[in-house]
XYZ file of N, CA, C and O in Angstrom:
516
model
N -6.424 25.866 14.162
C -6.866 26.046 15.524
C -6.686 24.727 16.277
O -7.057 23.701 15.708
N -6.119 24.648 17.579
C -5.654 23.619 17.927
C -7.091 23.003 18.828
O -7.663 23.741 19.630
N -7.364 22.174 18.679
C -8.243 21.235 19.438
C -8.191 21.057 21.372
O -7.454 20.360 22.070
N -9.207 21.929 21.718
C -9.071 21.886 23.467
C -8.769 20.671 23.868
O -8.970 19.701 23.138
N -8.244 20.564 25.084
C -8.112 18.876 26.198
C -9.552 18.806 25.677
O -9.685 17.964 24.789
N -10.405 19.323 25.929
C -11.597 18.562 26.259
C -12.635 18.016 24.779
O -13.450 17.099 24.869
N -12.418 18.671 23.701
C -12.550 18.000 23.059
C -12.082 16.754 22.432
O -12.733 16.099 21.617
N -10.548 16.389 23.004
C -9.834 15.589 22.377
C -10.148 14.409 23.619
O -10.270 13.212 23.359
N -10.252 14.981 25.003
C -10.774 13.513 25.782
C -12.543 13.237 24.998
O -12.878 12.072 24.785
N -13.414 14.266 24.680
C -14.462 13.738 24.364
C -14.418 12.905 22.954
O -15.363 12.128 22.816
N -13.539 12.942 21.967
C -13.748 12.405 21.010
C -12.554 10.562 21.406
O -12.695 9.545 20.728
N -11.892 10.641 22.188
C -11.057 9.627 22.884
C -12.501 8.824 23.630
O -12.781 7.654 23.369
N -13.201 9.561 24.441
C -14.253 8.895 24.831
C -15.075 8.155 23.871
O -15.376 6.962 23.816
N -15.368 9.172 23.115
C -16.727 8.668 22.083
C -16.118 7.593 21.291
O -16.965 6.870 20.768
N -15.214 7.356 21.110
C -14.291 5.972 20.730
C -14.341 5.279 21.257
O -14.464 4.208 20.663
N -14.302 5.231 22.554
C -14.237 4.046 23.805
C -15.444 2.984 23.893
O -15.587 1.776 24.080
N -16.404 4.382 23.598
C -18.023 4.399 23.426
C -18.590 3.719 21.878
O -19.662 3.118 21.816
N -17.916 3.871 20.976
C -17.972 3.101 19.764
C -17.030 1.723 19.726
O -17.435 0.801 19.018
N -16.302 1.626 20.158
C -15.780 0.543 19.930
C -16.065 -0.367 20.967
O -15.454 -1.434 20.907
N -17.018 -0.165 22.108
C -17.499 -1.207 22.990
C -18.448 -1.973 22.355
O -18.423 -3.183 22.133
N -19.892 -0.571 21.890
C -21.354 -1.137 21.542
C -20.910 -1.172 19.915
O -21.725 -0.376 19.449
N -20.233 -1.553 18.983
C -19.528 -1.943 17.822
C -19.140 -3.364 18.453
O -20.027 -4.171 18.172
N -18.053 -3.976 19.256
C -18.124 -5.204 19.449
C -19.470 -6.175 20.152
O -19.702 -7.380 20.248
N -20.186 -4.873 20.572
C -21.310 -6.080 20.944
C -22.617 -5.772 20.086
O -23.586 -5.331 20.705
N -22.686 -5.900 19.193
C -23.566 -5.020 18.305
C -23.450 -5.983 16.943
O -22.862 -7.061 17.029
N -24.092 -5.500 15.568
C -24.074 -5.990 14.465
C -22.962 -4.918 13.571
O -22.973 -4.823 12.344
N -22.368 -4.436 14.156
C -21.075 -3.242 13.731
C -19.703 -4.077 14.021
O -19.715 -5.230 14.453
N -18.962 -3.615 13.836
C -17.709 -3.961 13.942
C -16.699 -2.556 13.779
O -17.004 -1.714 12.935
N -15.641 -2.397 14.536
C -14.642 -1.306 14.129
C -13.710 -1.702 13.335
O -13.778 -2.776 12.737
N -12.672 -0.837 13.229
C -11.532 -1.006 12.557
C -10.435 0.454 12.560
O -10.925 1.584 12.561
N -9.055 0.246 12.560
C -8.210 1.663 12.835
C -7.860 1.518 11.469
O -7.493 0.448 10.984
N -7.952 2.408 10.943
C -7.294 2.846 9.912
C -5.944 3.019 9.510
O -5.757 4.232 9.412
N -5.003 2.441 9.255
C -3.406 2.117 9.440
C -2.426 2.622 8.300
O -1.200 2.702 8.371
N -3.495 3.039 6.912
C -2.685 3.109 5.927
C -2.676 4.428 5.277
O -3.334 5.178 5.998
N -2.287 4.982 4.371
C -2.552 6.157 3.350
C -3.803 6.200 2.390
O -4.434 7.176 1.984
N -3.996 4.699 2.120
C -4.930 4.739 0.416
C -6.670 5.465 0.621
O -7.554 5.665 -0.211
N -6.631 5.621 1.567
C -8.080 6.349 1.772
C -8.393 7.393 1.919
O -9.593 7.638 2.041
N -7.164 8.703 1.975
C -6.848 9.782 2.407
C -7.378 10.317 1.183
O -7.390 9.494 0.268
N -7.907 11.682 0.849
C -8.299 12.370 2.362
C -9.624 11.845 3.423
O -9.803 12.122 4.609
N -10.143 11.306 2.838
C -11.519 10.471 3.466
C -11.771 10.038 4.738
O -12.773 10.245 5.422
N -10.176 9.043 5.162
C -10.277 8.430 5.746
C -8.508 8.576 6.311
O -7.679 8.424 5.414
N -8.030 8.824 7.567
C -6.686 9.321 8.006
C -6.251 7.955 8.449
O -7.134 7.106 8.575
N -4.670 7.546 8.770
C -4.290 6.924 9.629
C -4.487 7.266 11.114
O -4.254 8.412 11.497
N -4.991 6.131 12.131
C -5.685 6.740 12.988
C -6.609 6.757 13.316
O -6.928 6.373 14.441
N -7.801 7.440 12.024
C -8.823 7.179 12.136
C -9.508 5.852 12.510
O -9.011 4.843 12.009
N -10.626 5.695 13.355
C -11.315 4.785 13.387
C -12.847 4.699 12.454
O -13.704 5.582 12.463
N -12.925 3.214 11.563
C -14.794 3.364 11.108
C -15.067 1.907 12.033
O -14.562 0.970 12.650
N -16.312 2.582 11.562
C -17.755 1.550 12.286
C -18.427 1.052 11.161
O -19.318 1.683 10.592
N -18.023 -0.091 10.808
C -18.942 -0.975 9.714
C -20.082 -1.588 9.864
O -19.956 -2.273 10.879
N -21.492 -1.778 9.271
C -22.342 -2.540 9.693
C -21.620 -3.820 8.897
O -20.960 -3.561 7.890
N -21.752 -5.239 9.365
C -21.751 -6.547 9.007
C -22.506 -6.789 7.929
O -23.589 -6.203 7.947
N -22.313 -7.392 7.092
C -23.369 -8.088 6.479
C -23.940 -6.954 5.020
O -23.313 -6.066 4.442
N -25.254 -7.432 4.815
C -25.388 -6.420 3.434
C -24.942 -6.387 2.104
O -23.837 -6.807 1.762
N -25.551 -6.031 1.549
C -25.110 -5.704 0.097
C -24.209 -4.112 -0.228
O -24.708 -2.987 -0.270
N -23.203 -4.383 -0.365
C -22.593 -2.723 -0.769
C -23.030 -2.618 -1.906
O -23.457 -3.443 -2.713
N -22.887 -1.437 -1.926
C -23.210 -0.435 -3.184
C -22.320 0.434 -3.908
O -21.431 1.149 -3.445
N -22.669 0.282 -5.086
C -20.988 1.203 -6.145
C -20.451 2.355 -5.259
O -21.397 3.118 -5.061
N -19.310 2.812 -4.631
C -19.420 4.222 -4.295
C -19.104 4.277 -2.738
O -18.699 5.240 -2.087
N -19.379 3.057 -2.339
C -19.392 3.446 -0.729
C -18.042 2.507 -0.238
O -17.399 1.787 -1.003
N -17.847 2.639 0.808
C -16.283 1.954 1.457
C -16.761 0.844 1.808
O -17.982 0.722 1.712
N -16.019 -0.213 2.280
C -16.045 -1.217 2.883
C -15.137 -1.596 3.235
O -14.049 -1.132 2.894
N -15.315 -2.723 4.165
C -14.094 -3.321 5.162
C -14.151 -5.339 4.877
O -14.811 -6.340 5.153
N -12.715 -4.790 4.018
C -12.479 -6.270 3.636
C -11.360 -7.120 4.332
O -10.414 -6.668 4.976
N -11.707 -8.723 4.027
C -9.960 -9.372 4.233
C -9.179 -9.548 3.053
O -9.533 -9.961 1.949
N -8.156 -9.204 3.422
C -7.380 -9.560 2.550
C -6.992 -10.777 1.865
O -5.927 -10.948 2.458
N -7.077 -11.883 0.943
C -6.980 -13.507 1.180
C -5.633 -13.908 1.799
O -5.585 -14.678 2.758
N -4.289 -13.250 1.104
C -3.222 -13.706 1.327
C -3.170 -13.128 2.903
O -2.162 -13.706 3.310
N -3.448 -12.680 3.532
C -2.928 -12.541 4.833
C -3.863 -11.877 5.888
O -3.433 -11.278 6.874
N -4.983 -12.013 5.635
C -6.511 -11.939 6.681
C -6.137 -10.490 7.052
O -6.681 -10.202 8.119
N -5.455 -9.545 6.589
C -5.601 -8.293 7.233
C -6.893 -6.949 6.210
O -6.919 -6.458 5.082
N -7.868 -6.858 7.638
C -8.600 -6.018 7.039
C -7.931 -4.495 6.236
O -6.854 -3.899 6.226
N -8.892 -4.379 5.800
C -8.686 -3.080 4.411
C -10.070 -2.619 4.504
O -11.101 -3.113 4.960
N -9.703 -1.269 3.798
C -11.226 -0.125 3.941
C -10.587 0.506 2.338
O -9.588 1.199 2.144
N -11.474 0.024 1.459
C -11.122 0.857 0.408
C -12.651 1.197 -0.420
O -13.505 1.388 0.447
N -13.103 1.296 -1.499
C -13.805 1.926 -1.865
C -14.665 0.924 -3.095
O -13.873 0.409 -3.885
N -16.017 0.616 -3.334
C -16.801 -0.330 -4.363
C -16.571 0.599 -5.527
O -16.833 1.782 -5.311
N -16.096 0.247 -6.814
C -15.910 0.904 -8.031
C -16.798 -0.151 -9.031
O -16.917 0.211 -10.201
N -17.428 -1.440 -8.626
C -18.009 -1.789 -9.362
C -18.388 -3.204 -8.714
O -18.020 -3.353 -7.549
N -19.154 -4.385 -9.389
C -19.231 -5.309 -8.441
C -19.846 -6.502 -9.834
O -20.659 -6.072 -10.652
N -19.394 -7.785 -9.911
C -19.386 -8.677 -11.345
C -19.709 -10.190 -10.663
O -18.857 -11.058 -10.475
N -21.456 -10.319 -10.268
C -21.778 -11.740 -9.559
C -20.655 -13.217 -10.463
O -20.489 -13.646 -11.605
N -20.181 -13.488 -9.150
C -19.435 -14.564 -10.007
C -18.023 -14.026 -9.480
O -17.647 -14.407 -8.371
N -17.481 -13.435 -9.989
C -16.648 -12.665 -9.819
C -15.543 -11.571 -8.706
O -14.327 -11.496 -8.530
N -16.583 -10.955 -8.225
C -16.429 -10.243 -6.852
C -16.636 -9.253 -7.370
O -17.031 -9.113 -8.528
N -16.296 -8.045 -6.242
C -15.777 -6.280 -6.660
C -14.524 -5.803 -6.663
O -13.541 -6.273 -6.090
N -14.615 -4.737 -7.414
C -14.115 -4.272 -7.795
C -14.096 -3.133 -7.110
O -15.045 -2.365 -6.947
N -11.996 -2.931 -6.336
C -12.238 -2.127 -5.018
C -10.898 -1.069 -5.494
O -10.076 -1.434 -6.334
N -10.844 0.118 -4.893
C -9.814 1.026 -4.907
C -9.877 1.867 -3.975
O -10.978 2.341 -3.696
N -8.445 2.356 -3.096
C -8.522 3.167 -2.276
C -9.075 4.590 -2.938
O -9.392 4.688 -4.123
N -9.131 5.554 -2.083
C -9.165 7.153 -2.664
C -8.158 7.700 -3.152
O -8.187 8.579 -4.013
N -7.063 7.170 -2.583
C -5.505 8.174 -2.466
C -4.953 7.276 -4.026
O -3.981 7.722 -4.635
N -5.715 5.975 -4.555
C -5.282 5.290 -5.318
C -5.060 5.658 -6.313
O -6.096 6.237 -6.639
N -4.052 5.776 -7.472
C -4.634 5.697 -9.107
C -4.943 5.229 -9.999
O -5.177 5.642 -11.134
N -4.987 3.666 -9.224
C -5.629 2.755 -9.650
C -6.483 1.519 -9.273
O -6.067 1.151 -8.174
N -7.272 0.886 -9.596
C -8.428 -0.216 -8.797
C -7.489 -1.308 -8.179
O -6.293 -1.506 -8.395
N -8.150 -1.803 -7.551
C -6.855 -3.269 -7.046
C -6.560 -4.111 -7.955
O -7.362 -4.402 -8.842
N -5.736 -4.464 -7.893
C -4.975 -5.749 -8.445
C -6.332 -6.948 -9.049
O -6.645 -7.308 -10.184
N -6.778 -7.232 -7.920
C -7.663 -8.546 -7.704
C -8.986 -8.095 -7.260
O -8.979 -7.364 -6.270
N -10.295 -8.421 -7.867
C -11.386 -8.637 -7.106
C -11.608 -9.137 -5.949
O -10.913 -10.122 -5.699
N -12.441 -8.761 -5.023
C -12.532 -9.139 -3.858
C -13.480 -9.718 -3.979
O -14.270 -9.132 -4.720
N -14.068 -11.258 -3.346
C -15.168 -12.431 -3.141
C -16.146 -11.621 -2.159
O -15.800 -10.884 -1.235
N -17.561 -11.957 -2.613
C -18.254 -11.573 -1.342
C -17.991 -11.989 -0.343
O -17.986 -11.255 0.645
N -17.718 -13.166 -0.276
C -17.247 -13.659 1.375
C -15.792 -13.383 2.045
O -15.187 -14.092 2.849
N -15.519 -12.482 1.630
C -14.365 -11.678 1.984
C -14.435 -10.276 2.258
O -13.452 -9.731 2.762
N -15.614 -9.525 1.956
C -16.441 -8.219 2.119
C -16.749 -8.671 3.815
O -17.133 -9.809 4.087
N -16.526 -7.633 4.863
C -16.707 -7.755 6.162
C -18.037 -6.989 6.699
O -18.807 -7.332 7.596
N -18.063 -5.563 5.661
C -19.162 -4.776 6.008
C -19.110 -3.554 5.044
O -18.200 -3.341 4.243
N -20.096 -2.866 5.214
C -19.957 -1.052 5.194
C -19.713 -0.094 5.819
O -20.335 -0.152 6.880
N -19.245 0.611 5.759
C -18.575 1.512 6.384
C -19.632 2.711 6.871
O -19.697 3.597 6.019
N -20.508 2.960 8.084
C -21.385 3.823 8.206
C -20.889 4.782 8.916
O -21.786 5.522 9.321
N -19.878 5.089 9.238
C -19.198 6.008 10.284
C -17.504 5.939 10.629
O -16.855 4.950 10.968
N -17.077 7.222 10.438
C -15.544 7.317 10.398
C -15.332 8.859 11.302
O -15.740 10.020 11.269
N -14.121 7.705 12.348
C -14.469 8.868 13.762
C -12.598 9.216 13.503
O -11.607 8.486 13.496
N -12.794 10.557 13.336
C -11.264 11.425 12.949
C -10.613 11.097 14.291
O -10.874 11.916 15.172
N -9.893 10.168 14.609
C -9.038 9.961 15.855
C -7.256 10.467 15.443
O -6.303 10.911 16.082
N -7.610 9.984 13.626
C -6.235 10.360 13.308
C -5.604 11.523 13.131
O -4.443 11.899 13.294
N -6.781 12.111 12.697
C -6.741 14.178 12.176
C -6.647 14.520 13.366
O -5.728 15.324 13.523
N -7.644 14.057 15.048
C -7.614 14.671 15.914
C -5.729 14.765 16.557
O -5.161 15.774 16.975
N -5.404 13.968 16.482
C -4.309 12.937 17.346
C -3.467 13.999 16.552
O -2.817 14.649 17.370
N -3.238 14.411 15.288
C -2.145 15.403 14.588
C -2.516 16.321 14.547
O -1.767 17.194 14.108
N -3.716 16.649 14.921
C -3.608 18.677 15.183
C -3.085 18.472 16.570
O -2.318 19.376 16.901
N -3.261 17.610 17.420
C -2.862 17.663 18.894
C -1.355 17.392 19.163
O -0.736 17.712 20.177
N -0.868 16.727 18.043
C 0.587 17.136 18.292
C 0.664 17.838 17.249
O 0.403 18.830 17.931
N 0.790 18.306 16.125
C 0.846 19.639 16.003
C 1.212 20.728 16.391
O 2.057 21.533 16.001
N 0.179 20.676 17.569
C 0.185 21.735 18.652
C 1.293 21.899 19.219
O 1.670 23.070 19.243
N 2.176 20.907 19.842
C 3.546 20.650 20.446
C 4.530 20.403 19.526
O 5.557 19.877 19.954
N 4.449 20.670 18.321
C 5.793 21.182 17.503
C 6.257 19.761 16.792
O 7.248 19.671 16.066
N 5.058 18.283 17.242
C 5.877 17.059 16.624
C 5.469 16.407 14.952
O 4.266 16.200 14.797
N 6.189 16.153 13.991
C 6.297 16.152 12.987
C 5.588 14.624 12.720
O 5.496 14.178 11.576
């Protein structure tokens, strides 16, 4: 079922609307750019991380990367003080390479707004691949 104009300007809004009070807030956003989180999490999609905190086994987070400061949203599979966590996308079949440092953990992930699912049923709709 294809998604009305008006739901697709209201969820375009409610983005506008999250990613304002997210930069001025103790949240932070982030677009979702890749495959490894799927189905969970789409390219496209936008989350809303709280800052700060302790994650917990199980839940997403939004990290840097060391070699090249680009955030990532993948998933806590375990966590070794000293050490870091231990992270893997969803779409993954396997954990990362490297532990991630707490001070490289950006936040948690409390909210993931389907901009990407919306954005491809809406072309969809118009026949584009």
């Amino acid at each position: 079922m294809r998604p009305s104009a008006a739901a697709r300007i209201g969820v375009a809004c409610a983005a506008i609307v999250a990613a304002t009070w997210a930069a001025a807030s103790a949240f932070g956003a982030a677009i979702v750019t890749g495959g490894s989180m799927m189905p969970s999490m789409w390219p496209g999609d936008m989350v809303v991380y709280r800052r700060g905190g302790i994650p917990e086994m199980g839940c997403a987070v939004v990290f840097s990367r060391r070699s090249s400061g680009a955030l990532v949203v993948h998933r806590v599979l375990s966590h070794s003080p000293g050490h870091g966590y231990v992270l893997r996308g969803d779409a993954n079949p396997t954990p990362d390479r490297d532990a991630v440092p707490s001070n490289s953990i950006k936040g948690v992930v409390v909210a993931t707004l389907p901009l990407g699912r919306a954005l491809a049923a809406g072309l969809g709709a118009f026949g584009a691949r």
